[in-house]
mmCIF file of C-alpha atoms in Angstrom:
data_model
loop_
_atom_site.group_PDB
_atom_site.id
_atom_site.type_symbol
_atom_site.label_atom_id
_atom_site.label_comp_id
_atom_site.label_asym_id
_atom_site.label_seq_id
_atom_site.Cartn_x
_atom_site.Cartn_y
_atom_site.Cartn_z
ATOM 1 C CA SER X 1 -14.306 -11.378 5.469
ATOM 2 C CA ARG X 2 -13.770 -9.105 2.517
ATOM 3 C CA THR X 3 -14.488 -8.797 -1.188
ATOM 4 C CA TYR X 4 -11.623 -8.390 -3.662
ATOM 5 C CA HIS X 5 -12.317 -6.952 -7.098
ATOM 6 C CA GLY X 6 -10.046 -8.163 -9.873
ATOM 7 C CA LYS X 7 -6.923 -10.265 -10.041
ATOM 8 C CA ALA X 8 -4.529 -7.425 -9.099
ATOM 9 C CA SER X 9 -6.415 -6.669 -5.877
ATOM 10 C CA ALA X 10 -6.702 -10.343 -4.915
ATOM 11 C CA MET X 11 -2.967 -10.854 -5.455
ATOM 12 C CA ALA X 12 -1.767 -7.677 -3.703
ATOM 13 C CA ASP X 13 -4.275 -7.556 -0.853
ATOM 14 C CA LEU X 14 -4.930 -11.243 -0.152
ATOM 15 C CA ILE X 15 -2.592 -13.796 -1.723
ATOM 16 C CA LEU X 16 0.821 -12.142 -1.211
ATOM 17 C CA PRO X 17 0.245 -11.053 2.427
ATOM 18 C CA VAL X 18 -0.743 -14.651 3.225
ATOM 19 C CA VAL X 19 1.949 -16.581 1.339
ATOM 20 C CA ASN X 20 4.708 -14.298 2.645
ATOM 21 C CA GLN X 21 3.957 -15.665 6.133
ATOM 22 C CA PHE X 22 4.696 -19.283 5.207
ATOM 23 C CA GLU X 23 7.959 -21.154 5.590
ATOM 24 C CA GLY X 24 8.587 -22.384 2.064
ATOM 25 C CA PRO X 25 5.877 -22.580 -0.566
ATOM 26 C CA ASN X 26 2.187 -22.341 0.250
ATOM 27 C CA ARG X 27 0.939 -25.891 -0.314
ATOM 28 C CA VAL X 28 -2.769 -26.355 -0.956
ATOM 29 C CA GLU X 29 -4.112 -29.764 -1.932
ATOM 30 C CA ALA X 30 -7.440 -30.189 -3.727
ATOM 31 C CA THR X 31 -9.251 -33.188 -2.228
ATOM 32 C CA ARG X 32 -12.601 -33.184 -4.060
ATOM 33 C CA PHE X 33 -14.207 -31.609 -7.133
ATOM 34 C CA ILE X 34 -17.923 -31.313 -7.846
ATOM 35 C CA THR X 35 -19.281 -29.784 -11.048
ATOM 36 C CA SER X 36 -22.727 -28.741 -12.170
ATOM 37 C CA GLY X 37 -23.061 -26.747 -15.358
ATOM 38 C CA ASP X 38 -20.882 -23.646 -15.040
ATOM 39 C CA VAL X 39 -20.246 -24.145 -11.321
ATOM 40 C CA VAL X 40 -17.216 -25.988 -9.943
ATOM 41 C CA VAL X 41 -16.842 -26.681 -6.214
ATOM 42 C CA VAL X 42 -13.397 -27.601 -4.900
ATOM 43 C CA GLU X 43 -12.699 -28.885 -1.402
ATOM 44 C CA GLY X 44 -9.118 -28.520 -0.274
ATOM 45 C CA ARG X 45 -6.701 -28.245 2.597
ATOM 46 C CA ASN X 46 -3.583 -26.246 3.323
ATOM 47 C CA LEU X 47 -0.384 -28.107 4.185
ATOM 48 C CA SER X 48 1.791 -25.101 5.112
ATOM 49 C CA THR X 49 3.702 -24.008 8.204
ATOM 50 C CA THR X 50 4.118 -20.366 9.137
ATOM 51 C CA LYS X 51 7.526 -18.714 9.572
ATOM 52 C CA ARG X 52 6.580 -18.155 13.238
ATOM 53 C CA GLY X 53 6.041 -21.901 13.674
ATOM 54 C CA PRO X 54 2.321 -22.686 13.848
ATOM 55 C CA VAL X 55 0.954 -25.127 11.290
ATOM 56 C CA TYR X 56 -1.738 -23.613 9.074
ATOM 57 C CA ASP X 57 -4.024 -26.660 8.929
ATOM 58 C CA GLN X 58 -6.794 -24.934 6.993
ATOM 59 C CA ARG X 59 -9.724 -26.567 5.170
ATOM 60 C CA TYR X 60 -11.291 -24.767 2.216
ATOM 61 C CA CYS X 61 -14.355 -24.819 0.023
ATOM 62 C CA TYR X 62 -14.017 -22.824 -3.190
ATOM 63 C CA ILE X 63 -16.964 -22.178 -5.487
ATOM 64 C CA PHE X 64 -16.018 -21.140 -9.024
ATOM 65 C CA GLU X 65 -18.513 -19.665 -11.460
ATOM 66 C CA MET X 66 -17.165 -20.303 -14.942
ATOM 67 C CA ARG X 67 -17.849 -18.564 -18.247
ATOM 68 C CA GLU X 68 -16.198 -19.596 -21.502
ATOM 69 C CA GLY X 69 -13.567 -21.629 -19.646
ATOM 70 C CA LYS X 70 -12.582 -18.830 -17.236
ATOM 71 C CA ALA X 71 -13.487 -18.193 -13.609
ATOM 72 C CA VAL X 72 -15.661 -15.081 -13.386
ATOM 73 C CA LYS X 73 -16.406 -15.350 -9.666
ATOM 74 C CA ILE X 74 -14.717 -17.227 -6.830
ATOM 75 C CA VAL X 75 -16.158 -17.619 -3.335
ATOM 76 C CA GLU X 76 -13.995 -19.120 -0.574
ATOM 77 C CA TYR X 77 -15.157 -20.577 2.712
ATOM 78 C CA CYS X 78 -12.620 -21.370 5.446
ATOM 79 C CA ASP X 79 -12.075 -21.356 9.198
ATOM 80 C CA THR X 80 -11.734 -17.626 9.883
ATOM 81 C CA ALA X 81 -10.971 -18.259 13.569
ATOM 82 C CA LEU X 82 -7.885 -20.233 12.458
ATOM 83 C CA VAL X 83 -6.876 -17.364 10.148
ATOM 84 C CA ASP X 84 -7.163 -14.957 13.089
ATOM 85 C CA ARG X 85 -5.131 -17.198 15.431
ATOM 86 C CA VAL X 86 -2.320 -18.165 13.048
ATOM 87 C CA LEU X 87 -1.879 -15.362 10.498
ATOM 88 C CA ASP X 88 -1.172 -11.637 10.733
ATOM 89 C CA TRP X 89 -3.155 -9.097 8.705
ATOM 90 C CA PRO X 90 -2.594 -5.393 8.131
ATOM 91 C CA GLY X 91 -4.638 -3.579 10.745
ATOM 92 C CA LYS X 92 -5.114 -6.692 12.901
ATOM 93 C CA GLY X 93 -5.867 -5.657 16.436
ATOM 94 C CA ALA X 94 -6.528 -2.043 15.412
#
């Protein structure tokens, strides 16, 4: 669990280290959308396989806070035990 501030940090410290572990493109499918005012909730699942072989069968819940058509805050919920079992992170095991 960690907070990322800004697009550059999220890309460099979260997105790229994750997607570089997948065989082929990272495939995430949105399965449900719920909206209320400036809040959008998206349920999704990951359809990727890691380069080491394990399937990354992750389920997600994203909560977007919108302002003037742009996301100003994103919160993600997922199975962190699956992340720990299947993916490698800088400093893991340290």
